[in-house]
Short mmCIF file of C-alpha atoms in Angstrom, two decimals:
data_model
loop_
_atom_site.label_atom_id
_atom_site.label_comp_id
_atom_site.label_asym_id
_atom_site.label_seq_id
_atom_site.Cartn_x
_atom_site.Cartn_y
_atom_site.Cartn_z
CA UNK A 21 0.00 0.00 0.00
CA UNK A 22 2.78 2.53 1.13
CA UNK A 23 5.09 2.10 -2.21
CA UNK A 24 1.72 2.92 -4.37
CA UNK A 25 2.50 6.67 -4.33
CA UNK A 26 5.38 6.33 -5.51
CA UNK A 27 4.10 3.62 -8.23
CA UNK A 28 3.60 6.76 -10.74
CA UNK A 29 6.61 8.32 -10.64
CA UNK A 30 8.81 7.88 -13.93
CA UNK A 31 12.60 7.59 -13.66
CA UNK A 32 14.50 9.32 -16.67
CA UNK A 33 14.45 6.48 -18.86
CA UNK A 34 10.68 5.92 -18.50
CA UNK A 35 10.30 9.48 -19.13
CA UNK A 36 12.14 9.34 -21.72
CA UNK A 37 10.21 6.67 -23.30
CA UNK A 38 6.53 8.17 -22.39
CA UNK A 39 7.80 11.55 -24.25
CA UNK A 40 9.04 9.56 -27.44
CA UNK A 41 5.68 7.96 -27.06
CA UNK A 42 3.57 10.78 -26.86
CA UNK A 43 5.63 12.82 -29.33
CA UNK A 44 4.98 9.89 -32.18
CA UNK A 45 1.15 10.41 -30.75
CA UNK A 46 1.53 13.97 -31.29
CA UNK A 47 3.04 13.98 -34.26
CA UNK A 48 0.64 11.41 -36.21
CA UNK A 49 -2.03 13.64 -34.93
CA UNK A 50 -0.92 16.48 -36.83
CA UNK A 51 -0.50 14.81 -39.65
CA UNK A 52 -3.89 13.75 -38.93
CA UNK A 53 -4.81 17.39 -38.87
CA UNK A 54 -2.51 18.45 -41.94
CA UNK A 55 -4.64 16.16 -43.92
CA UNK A 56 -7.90 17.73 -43.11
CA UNK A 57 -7.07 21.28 -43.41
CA UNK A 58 -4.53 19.93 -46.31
CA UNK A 59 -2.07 22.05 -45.22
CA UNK A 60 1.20 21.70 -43.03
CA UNK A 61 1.19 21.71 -39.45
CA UNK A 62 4.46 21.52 -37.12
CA UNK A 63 4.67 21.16 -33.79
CA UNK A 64 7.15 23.97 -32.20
CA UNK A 65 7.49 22.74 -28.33
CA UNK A 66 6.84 19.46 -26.31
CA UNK A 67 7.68 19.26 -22.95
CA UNK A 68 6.46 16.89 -20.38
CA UNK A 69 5.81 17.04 -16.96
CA UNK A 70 4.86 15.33 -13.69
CA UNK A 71 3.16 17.77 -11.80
CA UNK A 72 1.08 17.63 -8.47
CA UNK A 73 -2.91 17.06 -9.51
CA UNK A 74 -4.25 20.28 -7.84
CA UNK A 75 -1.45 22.14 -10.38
CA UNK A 76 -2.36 20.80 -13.54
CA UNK A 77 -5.63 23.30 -13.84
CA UNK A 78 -2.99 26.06 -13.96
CA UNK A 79 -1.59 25.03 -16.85
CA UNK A 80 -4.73 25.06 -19.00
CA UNK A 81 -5.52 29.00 -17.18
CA UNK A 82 -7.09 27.75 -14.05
CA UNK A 83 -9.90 25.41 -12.43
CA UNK A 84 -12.02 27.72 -13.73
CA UNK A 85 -11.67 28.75 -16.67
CA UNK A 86 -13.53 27.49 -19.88
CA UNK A 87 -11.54 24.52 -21.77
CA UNK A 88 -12.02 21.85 -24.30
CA UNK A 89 -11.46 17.97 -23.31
CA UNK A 90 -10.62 15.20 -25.57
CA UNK A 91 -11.76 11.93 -24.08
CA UNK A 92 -10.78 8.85 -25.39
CA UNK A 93 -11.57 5.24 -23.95
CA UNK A 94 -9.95 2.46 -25.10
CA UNK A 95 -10.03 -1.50 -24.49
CA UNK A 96 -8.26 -4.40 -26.40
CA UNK A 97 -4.70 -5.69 -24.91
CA UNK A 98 -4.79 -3.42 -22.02
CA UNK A 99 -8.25 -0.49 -21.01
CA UNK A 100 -7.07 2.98 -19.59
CA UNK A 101 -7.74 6.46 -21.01
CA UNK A 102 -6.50 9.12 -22.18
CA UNK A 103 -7.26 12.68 -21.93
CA UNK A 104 -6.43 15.72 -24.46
CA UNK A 105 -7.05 19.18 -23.10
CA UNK A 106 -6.81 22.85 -24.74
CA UNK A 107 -7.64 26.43 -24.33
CA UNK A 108 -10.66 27.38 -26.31
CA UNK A 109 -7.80 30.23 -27.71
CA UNK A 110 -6.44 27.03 -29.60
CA UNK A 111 -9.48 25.59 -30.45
CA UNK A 112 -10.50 28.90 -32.49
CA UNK A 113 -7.34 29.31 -33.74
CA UNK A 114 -7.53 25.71 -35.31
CA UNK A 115 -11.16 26.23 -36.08
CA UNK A 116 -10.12 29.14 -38.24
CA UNK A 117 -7.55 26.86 -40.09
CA UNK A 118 -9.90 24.02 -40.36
CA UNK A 119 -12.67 26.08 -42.10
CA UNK A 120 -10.50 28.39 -43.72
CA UNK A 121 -11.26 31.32 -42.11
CA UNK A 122 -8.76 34.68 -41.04
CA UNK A 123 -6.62 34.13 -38.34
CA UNK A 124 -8.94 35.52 -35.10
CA UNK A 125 -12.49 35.24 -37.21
CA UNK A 126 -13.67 32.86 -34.75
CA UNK A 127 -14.76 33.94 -32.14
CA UNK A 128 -17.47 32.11 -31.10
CA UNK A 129 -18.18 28.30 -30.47
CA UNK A 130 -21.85 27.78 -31.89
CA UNK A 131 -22.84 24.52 -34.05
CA UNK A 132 -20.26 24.75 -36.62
CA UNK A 133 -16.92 25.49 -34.98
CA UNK A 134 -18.56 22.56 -32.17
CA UNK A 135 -18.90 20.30 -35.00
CA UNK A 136 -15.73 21.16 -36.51
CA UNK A 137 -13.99 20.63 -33.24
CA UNK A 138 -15.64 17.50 -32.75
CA UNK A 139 -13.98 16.36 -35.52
CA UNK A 140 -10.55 17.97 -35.08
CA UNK A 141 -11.18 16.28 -31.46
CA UNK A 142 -11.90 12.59 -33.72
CA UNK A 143 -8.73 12.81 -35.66
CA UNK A 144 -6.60 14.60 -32.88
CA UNK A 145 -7.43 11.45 -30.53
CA UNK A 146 -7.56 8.47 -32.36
CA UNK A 147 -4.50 9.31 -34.20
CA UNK A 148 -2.62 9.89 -30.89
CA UNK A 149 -3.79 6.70 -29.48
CA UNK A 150 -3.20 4.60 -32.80
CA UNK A 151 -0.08 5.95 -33.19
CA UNK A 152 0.99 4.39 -29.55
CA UNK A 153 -0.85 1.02 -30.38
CA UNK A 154 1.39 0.60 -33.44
CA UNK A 155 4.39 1.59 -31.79
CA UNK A 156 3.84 -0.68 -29.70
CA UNK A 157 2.47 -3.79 -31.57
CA UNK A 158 -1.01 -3.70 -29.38
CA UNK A 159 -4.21 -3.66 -30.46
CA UNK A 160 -6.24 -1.01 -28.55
CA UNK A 161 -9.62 0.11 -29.44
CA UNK A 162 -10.01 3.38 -28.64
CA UNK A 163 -13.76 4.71 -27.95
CA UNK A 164 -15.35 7.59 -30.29
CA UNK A 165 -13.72 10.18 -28.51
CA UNK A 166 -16.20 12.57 -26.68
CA UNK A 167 -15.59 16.19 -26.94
CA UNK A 168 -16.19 18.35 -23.72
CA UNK A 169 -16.34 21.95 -23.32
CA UNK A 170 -16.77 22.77 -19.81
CA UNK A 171 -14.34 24.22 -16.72
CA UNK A 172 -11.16 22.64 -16.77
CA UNK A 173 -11.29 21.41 -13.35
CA UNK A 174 -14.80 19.18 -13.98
CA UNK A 175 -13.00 18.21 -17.25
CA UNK A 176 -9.76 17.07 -15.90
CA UNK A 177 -11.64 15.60 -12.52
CA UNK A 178 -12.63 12.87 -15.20
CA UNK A 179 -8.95 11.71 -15.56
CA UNK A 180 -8.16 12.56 -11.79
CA UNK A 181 -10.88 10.39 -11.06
CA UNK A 182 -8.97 7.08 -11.99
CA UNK A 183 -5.34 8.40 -11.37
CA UNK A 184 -5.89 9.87 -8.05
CA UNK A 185 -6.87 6.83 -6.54
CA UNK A 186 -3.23 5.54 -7.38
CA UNK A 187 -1.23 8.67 -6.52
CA UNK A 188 -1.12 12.31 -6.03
CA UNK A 189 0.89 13.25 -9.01
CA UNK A 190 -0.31 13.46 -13.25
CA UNK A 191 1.92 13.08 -15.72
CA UNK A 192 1.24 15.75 -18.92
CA UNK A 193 2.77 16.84 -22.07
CA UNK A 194 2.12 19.65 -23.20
CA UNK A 195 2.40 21.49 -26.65
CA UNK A 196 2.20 23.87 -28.97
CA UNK A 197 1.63 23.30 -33.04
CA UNK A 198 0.64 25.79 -35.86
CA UNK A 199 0.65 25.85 -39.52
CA UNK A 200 4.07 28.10 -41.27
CA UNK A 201 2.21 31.22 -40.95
CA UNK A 202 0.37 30.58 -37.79
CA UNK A 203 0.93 29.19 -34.44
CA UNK A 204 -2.11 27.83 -32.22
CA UNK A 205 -0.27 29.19 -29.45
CA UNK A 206 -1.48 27.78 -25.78
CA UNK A 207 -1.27 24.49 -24.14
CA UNK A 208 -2.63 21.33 -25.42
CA UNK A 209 -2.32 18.31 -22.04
CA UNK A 210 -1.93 15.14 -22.65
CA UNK A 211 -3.33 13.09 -19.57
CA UNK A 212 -2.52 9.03 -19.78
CA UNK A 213 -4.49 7.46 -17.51
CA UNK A 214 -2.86 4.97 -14.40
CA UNK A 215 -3.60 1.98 -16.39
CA UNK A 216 -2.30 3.16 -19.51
CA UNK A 217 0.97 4.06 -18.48
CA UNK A 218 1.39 0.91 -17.24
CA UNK A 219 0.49 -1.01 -20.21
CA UNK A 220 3.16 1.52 -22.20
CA UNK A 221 5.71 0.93 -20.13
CA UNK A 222 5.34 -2.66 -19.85
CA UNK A 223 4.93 -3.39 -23.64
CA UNK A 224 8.16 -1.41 -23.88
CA UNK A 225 10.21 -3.92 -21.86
CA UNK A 226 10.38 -0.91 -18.37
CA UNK A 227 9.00 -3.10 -15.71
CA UNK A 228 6.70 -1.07 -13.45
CA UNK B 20 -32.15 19.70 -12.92
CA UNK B 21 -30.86 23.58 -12.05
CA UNK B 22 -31.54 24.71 -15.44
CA UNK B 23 -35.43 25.73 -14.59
CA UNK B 24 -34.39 27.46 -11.84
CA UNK B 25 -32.05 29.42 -13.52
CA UNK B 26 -34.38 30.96 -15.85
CA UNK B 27 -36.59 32.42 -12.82
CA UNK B 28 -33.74 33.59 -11.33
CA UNK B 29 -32.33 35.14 -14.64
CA UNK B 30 -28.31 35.81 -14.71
CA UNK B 31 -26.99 36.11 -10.98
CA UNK B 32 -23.72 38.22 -10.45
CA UNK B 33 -20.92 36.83 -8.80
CA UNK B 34 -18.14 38.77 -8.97
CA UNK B 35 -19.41 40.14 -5.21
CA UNK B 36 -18.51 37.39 -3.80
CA UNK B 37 -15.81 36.21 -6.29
CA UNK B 38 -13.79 39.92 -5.39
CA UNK B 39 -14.10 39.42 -1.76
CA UNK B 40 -11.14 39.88 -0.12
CA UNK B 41 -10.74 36.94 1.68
CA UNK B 42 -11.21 34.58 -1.03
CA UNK B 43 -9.72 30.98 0.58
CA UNK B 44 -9.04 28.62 -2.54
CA UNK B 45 -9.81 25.23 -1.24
CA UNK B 46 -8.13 22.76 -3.90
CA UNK B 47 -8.57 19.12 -4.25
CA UNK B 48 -8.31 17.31 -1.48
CA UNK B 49 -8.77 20.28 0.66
CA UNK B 50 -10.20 20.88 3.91
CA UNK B 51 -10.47 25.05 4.73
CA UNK B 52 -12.06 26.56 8.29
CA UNK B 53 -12.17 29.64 8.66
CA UNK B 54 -13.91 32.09 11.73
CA UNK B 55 -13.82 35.43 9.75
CA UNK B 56 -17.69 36.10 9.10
CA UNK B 57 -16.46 38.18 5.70
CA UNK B 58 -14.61 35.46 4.38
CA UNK B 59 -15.31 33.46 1.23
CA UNK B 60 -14.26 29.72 1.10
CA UNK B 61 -14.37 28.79 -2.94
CA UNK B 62 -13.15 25.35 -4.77
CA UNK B 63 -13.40 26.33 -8.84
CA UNK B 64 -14.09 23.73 -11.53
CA UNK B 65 -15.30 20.72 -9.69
CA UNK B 66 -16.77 18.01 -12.01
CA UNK B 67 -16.95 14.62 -10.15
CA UNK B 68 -15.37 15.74 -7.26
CA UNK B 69 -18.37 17.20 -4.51
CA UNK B 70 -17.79 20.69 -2.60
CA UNK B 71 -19.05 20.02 1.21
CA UNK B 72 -19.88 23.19 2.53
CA UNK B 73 -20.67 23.40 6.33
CA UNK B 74 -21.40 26.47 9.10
CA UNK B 75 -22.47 26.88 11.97
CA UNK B 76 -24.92 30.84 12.33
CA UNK B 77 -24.18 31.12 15.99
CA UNK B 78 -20.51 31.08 15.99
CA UNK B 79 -19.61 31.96 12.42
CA UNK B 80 -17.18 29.29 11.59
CA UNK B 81 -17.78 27.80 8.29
CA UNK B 82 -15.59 25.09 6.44
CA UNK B 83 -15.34 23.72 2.75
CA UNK B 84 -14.22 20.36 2.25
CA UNK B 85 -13.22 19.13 -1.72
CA UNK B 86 -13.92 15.49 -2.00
CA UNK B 87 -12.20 13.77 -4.81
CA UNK B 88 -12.90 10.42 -4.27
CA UNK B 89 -15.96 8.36 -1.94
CA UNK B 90 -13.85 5.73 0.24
CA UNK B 91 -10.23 5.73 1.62
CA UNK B 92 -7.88 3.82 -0.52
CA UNK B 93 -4.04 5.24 0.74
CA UNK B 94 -3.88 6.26 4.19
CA UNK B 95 -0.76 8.33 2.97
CA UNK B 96 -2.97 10.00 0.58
CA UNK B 97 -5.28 11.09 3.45
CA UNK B 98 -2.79 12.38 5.58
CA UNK B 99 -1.79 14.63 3.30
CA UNK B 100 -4.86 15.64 1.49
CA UNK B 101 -7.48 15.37 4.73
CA UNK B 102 -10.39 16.05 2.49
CA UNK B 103 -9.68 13.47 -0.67
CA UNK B 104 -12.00 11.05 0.69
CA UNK B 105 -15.32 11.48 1.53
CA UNK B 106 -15.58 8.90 4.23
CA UNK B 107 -12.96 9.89 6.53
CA UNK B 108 -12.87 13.34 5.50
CA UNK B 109 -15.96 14.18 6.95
CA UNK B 110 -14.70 13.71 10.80
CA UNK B 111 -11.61 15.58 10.11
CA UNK B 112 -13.72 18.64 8.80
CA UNK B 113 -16.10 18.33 11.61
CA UNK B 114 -13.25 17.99 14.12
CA UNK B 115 -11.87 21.16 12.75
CA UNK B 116 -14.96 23.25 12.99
CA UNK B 117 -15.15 22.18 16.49
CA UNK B 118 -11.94 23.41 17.03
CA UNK B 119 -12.68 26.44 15.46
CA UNK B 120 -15.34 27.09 18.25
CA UNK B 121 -18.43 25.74 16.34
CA UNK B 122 -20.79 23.48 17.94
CA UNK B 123 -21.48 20.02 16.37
CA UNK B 124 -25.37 20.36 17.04
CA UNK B 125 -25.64 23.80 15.29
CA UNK B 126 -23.47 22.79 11.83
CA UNK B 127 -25.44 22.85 8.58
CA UNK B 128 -24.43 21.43 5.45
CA UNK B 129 -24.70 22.55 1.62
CA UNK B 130 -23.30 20.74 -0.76
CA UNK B 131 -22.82 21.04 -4.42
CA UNK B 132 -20.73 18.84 -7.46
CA UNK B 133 -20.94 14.78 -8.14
CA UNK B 134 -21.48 16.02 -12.63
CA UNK B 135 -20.43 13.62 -15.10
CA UNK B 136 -19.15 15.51 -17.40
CA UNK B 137 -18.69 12.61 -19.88
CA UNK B 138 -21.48 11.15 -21.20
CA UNK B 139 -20.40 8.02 -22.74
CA UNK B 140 -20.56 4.34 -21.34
CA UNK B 141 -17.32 3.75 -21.46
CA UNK B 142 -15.79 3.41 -18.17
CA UNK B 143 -18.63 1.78 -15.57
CA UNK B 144 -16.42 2.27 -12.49
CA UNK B 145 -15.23 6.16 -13.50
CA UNK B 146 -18.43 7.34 -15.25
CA UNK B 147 -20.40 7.40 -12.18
CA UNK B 148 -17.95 8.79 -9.77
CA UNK B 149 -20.10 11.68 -9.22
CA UNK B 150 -22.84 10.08 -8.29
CA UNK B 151 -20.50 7.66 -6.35
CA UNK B 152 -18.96 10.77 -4.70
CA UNK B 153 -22.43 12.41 -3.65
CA UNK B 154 -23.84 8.61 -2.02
CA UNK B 155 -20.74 9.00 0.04
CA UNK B 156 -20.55 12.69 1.46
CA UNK B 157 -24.49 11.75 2.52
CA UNK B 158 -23.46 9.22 4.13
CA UNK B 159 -20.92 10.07 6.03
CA UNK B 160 -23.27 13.18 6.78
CA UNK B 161 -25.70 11.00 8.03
CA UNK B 162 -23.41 8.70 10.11
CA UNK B 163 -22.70 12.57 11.61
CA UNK B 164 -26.35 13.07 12.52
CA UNK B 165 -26.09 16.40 10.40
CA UNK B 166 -28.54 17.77 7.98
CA UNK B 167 -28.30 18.52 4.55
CA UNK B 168 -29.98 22.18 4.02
CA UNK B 169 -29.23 22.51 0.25
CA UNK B 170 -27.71 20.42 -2.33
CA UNK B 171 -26.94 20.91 -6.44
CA UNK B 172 -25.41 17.60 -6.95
CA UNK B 173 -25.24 15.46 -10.30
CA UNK B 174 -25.86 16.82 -14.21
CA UNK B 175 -23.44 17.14 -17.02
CA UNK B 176 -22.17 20.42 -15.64
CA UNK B 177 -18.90 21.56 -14.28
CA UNK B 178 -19.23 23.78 -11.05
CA UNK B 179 -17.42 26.58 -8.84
CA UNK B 180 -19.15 26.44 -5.23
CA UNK B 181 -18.55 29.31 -2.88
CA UNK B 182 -19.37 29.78 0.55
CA UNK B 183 -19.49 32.85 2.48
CA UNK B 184 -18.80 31.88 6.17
CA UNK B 185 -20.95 34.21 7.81
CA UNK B 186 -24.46 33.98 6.65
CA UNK B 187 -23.77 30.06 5.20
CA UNK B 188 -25.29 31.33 1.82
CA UNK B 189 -23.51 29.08 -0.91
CA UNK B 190 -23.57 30.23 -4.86
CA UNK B 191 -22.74 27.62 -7.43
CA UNK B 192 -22.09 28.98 -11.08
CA UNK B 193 -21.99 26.34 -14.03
CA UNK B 194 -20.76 27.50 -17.53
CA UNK B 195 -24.64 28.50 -18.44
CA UNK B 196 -25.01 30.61 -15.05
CA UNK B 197 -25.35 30.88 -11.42
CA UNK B 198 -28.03 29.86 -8.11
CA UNK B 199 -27.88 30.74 -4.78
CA UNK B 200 -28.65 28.96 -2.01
CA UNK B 201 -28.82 31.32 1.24
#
């Protein structure tokens, strides 16, 4: 019982590993992404984290403030879950590359730019998740991914829900992408649930 | 659920009691007591997790307790986050009204929170933490012999729950708007 706090933490190498991980994730997302707005889309910053749970709010603005969730649910070789989370700044900012519009037209989120997120949200989280299957030779089935707008503290209580019960501590990634003449500037988390980063780091030959 | 309500009440102001100056955060896992009649006790964003908010009129102490989870599993945990769990949570945040000078007989409860915010049947055991959350703080309420005045429990809705400790009025806001329960 005692050594389960410390169950989560990730040594360098495991780090390490997650972050090449969730970087292939990332980066088959945006190509993902590139293909639906058919145009190119880099990634400028990863950087990944393990950060008390009552701190990761801040990094999406604050408990409070207005964000959009990713959740994905998967079950085959191993179940866990995964959780993508964003400023609405980002969302709009893709929204305006996804429909084409001026950088800054959006500024609202009414059925369109929700549907449109719902499926940058699709292709954002089951190319992550796919991308980590294959690495990884397993076959995980990931859930339609349900799109969430709502404070980020309800929305990231839904991952704290399973994790906390293991630990105190989450580990994120966080990002930043754009196309060449734009940058969707803000933070997009990556949340692996308990489960999953056990499967991952098993599967990788790191016993945990 | 609150969304009839809301329309009779029309859009309620906050930032009153958000500006107050002694706003006390109370994060997850929290437990907050505080004697100063003017002071605010506020957990933002809670989705599963339930906001317990208790006072006591005659000697103005009033406490906020953030549940996370319903039952103790890591005593370790606990110690450092008193109010993670609902079920031993609740004597700690009694405990430390009563030590605050309130009187066990005279505490009320409000409490607001337990939303799944994700709709899909996915996860059996995660999707109804809310709800799994809310059986527990009554519970352990009721094991305390004290009454639930007000609750805003369950929905789809994320919540920010504050209490001001001298008149026990709580206000819960939700992305569409805001009750209050005085």
């Amino acid at each position: 019982m005692d050594n389960r706090v410390a169950d989560i933490t990730l040594n360098k190498d495991e780090m390490r590993l997650w972050g090449s991980l969730a970087l292939q994730g990332i980066d088959n997302a945006m190509s993902g992404l590139a293909t639906m707005v058919n145009r190119e889309i880099r990634m400028s910053s990863l950087s990944l984290k393990q950060v008390p749970a009552s701190e990761a709010p801040d990094l999406v603005g604050g408990a409070d403030k207005m964000v959009i969730g990713i959740y994905l649910a998967f079950e085959g070789d191993a179940t866990g879950h995964l959780m993508l989370v964003h400023q609405p700044d980002v969302a709009l900012a893709i929204i305006d590359m996804l429909l084409g519009n001026e950088p800054g037209a959006t500024r609202d989120l009414n059925e369109m730019e929700q549907s449109a997120l719902g499926e940058m949200g699709n292709i954002i989280g089951s190319a992550f998740l796919n991308a980590i299957a294959d690495a990884l030779s397993l076959r995980l089935q990931p859930s339609p991914p349900e799109v969430i707008l709502d404070m980020a503290g309800a929305i990231l209580d839904v991952a704290f829900a399973e994790i906390l019960q293991q630990t105190d501590d989450v580990i994120v990634a966080e990002t930043s992408f754009g196309t060449s003449d734009r940058q969707a500037r803000g933070t997009f988390l990556v949340i692996p649930s308990f489960n999953f980063l056990k499967v991952i780091l098993s599967n990788a030959g790191v016993e945990k | 659920m609150i969304s009839g309500k809301l329309d009779q009440l029309g859009p309620i102001d906050v930032s009153s009691i958000a500006r107050s100056d002694s706003l006390i955060a109370v994060g997850l896992g929290e437990i907050k007591v505080s004697r100063d009649p003017s002071a605010v006790l506020v957990s933002f964003g809670l989705g599963s997790c339930v906001a317990v908010c208790a006072y006591d009129l005659t000697a103005r102490v009033g406490g906020m307790m953030h549940v996370v989870l319903p039952y103790c599993s890591n005593k370790d945990s606990a110690r450092k986050f008193p109010g993670k769990y609902a079920d031993i949570g609740m004597p700690t945040l009694i405990r430390e009204m009563e030590n605050h000078g309130a009187m066990r007989t005279r505490i009320q409860v409000k409490i607001a929170g337990g939303a799944s915010v994700i709709h899909a049947a996915t996860f059996d055991g995660l999707l109804d933490m809310g709800q799994k959350n809310v059986v527990a703080v009554r519970t352990a309420l009721e094991s305390e012999s004290i009454p639930i005045v007000s609750s805003d429990t369950g929905g789809h809705k994320g919540r920010s729950v504050w209490l001001v400790v001298g008149t026990g009025g709580m206000t819960v806001r939700t992305a569409s708007g805001a009750t209050v329960y005085p």
